[in-house]
Coordinates of C-alpha atoms in Angstrom, one line a residue:
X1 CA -9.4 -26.9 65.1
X2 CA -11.4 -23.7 64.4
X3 CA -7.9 -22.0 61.8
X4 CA -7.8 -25.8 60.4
X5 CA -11.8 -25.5 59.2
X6 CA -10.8 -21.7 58.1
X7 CA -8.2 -23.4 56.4
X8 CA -10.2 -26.0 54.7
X9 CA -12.8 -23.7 53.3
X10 CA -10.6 -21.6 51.9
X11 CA -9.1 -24.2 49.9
X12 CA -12.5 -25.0 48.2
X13 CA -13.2 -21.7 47.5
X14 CA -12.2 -21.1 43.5
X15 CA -8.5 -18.6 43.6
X16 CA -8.6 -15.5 42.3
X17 CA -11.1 -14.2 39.8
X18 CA -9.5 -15.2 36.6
X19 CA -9.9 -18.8 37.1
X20 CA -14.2 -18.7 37.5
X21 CA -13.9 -16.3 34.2
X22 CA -12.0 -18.5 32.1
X23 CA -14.3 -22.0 33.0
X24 CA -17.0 -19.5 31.7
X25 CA -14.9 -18.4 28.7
X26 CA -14.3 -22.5 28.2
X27 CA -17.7 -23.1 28.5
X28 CA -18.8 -20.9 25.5
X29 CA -16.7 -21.7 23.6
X30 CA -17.6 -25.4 23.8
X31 CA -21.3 -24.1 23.2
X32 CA -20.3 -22.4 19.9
X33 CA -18.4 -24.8 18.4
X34 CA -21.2 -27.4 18.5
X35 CA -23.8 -25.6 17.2
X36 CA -21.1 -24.5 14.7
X37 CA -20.8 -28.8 14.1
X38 CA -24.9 -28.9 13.9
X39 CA -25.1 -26.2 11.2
X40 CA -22.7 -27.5 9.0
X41 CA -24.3 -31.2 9.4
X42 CA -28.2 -29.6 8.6
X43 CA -26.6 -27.4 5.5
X44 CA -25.1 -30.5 4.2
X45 CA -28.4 -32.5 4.8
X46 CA -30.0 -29.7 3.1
X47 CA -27.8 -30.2 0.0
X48 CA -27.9 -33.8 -0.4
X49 CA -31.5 -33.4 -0.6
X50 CA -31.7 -30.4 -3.3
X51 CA -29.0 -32.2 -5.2
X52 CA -30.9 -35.5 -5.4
X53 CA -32.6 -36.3 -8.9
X54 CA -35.8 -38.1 -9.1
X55 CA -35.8 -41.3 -10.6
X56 CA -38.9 -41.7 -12.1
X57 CA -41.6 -39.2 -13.0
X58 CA -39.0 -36.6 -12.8
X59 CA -38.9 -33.2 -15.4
X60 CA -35.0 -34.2 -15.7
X61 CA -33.0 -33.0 -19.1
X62 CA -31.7 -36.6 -19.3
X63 CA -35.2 -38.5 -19.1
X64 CA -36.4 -35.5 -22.0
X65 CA -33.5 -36.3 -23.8
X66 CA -34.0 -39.9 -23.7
X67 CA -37.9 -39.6 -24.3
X68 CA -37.1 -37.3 -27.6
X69 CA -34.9 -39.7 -29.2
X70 CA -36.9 -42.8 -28.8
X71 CA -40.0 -40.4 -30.1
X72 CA -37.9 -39.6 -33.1
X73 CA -36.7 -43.1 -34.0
X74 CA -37.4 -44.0 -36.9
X75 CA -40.0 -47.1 -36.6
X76 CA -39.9 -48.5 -40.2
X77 CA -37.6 -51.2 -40.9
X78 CA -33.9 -50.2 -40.5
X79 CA -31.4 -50.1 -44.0
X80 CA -28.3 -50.8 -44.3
X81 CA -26.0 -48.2 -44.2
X82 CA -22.1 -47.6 -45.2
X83 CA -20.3 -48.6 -43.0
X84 CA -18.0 -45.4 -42.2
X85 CA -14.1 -45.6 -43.6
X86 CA -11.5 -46.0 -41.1
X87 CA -8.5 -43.1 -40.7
X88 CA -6.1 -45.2 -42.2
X89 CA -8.4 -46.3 -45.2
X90 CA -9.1 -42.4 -46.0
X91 CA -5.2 -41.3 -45.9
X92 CA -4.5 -43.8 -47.8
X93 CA -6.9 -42.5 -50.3
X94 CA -6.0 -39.4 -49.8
X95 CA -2.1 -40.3 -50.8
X96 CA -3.0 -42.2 -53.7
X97 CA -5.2 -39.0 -55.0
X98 CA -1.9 -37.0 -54.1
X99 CA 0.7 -39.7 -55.5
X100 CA -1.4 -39.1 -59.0
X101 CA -1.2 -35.5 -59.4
X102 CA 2.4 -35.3 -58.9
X103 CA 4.1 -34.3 -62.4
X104 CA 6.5 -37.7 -64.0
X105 CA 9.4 -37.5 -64.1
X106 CA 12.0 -38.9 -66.4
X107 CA 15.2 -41.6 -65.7
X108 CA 16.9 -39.5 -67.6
X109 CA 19.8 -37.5 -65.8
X110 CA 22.4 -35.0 -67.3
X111 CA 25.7 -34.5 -64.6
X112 CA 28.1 -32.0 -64.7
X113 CA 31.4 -31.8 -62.7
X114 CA 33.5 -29.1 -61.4
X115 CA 36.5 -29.9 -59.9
X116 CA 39.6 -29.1 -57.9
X117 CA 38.2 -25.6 -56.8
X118 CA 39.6 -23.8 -53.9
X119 CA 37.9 -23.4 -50.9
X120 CA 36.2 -25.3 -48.1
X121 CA 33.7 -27.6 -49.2
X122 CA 30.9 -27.0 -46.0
X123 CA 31.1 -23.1 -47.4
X124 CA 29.8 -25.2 -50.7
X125 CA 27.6 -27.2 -49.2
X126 CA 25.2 -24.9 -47.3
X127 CA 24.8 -23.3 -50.8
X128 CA 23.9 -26.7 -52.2
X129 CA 21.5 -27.8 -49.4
X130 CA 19.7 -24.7 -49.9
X131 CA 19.3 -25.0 -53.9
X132 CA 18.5 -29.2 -53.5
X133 CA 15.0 -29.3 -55.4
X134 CA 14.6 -26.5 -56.9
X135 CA 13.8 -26.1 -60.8
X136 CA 16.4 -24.6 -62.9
X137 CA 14.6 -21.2 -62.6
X138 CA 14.5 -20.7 -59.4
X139 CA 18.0 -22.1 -58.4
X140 CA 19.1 -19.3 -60.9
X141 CA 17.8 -17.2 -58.9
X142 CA 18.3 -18.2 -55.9
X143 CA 22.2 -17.9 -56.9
X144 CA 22.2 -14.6 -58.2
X145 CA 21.4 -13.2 -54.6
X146 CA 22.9 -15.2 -52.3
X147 CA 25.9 -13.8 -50.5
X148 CA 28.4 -16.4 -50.6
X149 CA 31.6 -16.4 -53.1
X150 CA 30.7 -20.5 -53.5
X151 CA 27.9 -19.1 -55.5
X152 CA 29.9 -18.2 -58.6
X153 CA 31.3 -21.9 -59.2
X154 CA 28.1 -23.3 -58.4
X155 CA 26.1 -20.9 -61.0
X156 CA 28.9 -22.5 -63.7
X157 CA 28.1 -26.2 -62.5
X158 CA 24.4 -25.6 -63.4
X159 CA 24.6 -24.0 -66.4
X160 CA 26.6 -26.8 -67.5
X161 CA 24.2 -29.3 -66.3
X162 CA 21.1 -27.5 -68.4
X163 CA 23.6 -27.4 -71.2
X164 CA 24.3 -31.2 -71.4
X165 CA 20.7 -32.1 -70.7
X166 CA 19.3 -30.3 -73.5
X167 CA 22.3 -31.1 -76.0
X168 CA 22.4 -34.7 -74.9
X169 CA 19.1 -35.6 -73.9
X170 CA 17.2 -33.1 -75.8
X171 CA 15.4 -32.2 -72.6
X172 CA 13.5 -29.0 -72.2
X173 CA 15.5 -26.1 -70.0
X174 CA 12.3 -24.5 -68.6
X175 CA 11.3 -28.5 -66.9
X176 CA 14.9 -29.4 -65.6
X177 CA 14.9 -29.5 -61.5
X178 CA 18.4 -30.2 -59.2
X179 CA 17.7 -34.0 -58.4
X180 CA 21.0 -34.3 -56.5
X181 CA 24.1 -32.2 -56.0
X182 CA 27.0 -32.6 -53.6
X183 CA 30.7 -31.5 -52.7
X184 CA 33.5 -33.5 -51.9
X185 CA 36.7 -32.7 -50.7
X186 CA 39.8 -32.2 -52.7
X187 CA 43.4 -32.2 -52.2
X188 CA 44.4 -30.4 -49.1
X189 CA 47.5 -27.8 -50.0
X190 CA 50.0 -26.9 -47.0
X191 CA 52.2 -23.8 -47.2
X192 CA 54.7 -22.5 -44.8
X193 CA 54.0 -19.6 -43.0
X194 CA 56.1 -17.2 -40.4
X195 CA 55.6 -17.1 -37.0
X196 CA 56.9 -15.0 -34.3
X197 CA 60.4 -15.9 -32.5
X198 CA 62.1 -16.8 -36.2
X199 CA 59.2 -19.9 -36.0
X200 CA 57.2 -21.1 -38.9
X201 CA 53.8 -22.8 -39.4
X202 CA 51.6 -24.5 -41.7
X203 CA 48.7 -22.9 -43.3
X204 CA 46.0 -25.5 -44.9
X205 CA 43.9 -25.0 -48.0
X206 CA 41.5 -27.2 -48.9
X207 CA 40.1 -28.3 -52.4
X208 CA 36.9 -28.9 -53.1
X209 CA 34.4 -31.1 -56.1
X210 CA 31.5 -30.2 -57.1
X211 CA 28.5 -32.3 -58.6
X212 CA 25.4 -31.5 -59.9
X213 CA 22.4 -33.8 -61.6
X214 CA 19.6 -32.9 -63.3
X215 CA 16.8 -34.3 -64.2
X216 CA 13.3 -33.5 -66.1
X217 CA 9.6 -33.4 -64.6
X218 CA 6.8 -34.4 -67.5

């Protein structure tokens, strides 16, 4: 009986060391974290509060604001004003005012036509895309120093479109711009060529038309 009471008290006693030390760890850690919670809750009470704007008799920058521009109304009787023009009213405007100062420019149109050239009409074309606009001048120049064989036949196109307008139409060389101009393609020549193995080929070369308008700017 005596070894089964030895017994018994032993078991309530707590094991080992460790265990009492980590109930007291446990226990502080508890006691931080809450007044960790309790901080945070009176900081944010604390902010609330400092952040809250009076509602009346306050020295807010809205209520001055408010007071300054009732003070400055004006307290005569009001006029009628303009009312202020809408976006699409003022570019409108604006496009009429541009539409106005653009130069005339004549119905009138001299064409000249150079055809069955050799050569592929899109090495034409960029030429002519790039020169599409331009007054006579400055497609002349444009011309002389551009590096593209296309510009040769082009140069004789224009010169005979500025040569028709003025001896046709009378029109005046230094006014004349390029209204259109195009290239079409012309007839399509196949020759035989030799291949290895005793085997021939067929080499195409296109043809090309060119076509250039002018016109005159008042």
């Amino acid at each position: 009986a005596r070894a089964a009471e030895a017994r018994a008290t032993e078991s309530r006693r707590p094991q080992g060391r460790g265990s009492g030390e980590r109930d007291v760890r446990g226990s502080r850690r508890s006691a931080r974290e809450q007044m960790k919670v309790t901080m945070m809750r009176r900081v944010g009470r604390q902010a609330t509060a400092a952040c809250a704007v009076p509602r009346q008799g306050g020295s807010s920058s809205a209520q001055a604001r408010r007071r300054q521009a009732t003070s400055a109304a004006p307290t005569g009787p009001v006029l009628n004003r303009p009312r202020r023009q809408g976006p699409s009213v003022a570019l409108e405007a604006a496009a009429s005012e541009v539409v106005e100062a653009l130069p005339e420019v004549s119905d009138r149109e001299a064409v000249a036509h150079l055809r069955n050239l050799r050569g592929s009409p899109n090495k034409v074309r960029r030429v002519l895309d790039a020169i599409r606009g331009m007054s006579y001048e400055e497609a002349l120049m444009a011309l002389e120093f551009m590096p593209y064989r296309a510009c040769d036949d082009i140069l004789k196109v224009l010169y005979s479109a500025a040569a028709n307008a003025k001896n046709n139409y009378g029109m005046n060389k230094s006014k004349l711009y390029i209204s259109r101009c195009w290239c079409d393609e012309g007839k399509l020549i196949k020759r035989p060529v030799a291949r290895a193995r005793g085997r021939s080929d067929v080499r195409k070369k296109p043809g090309n038309h060119i076509t250039m308008c002018v016109k005159e700017r008042e």
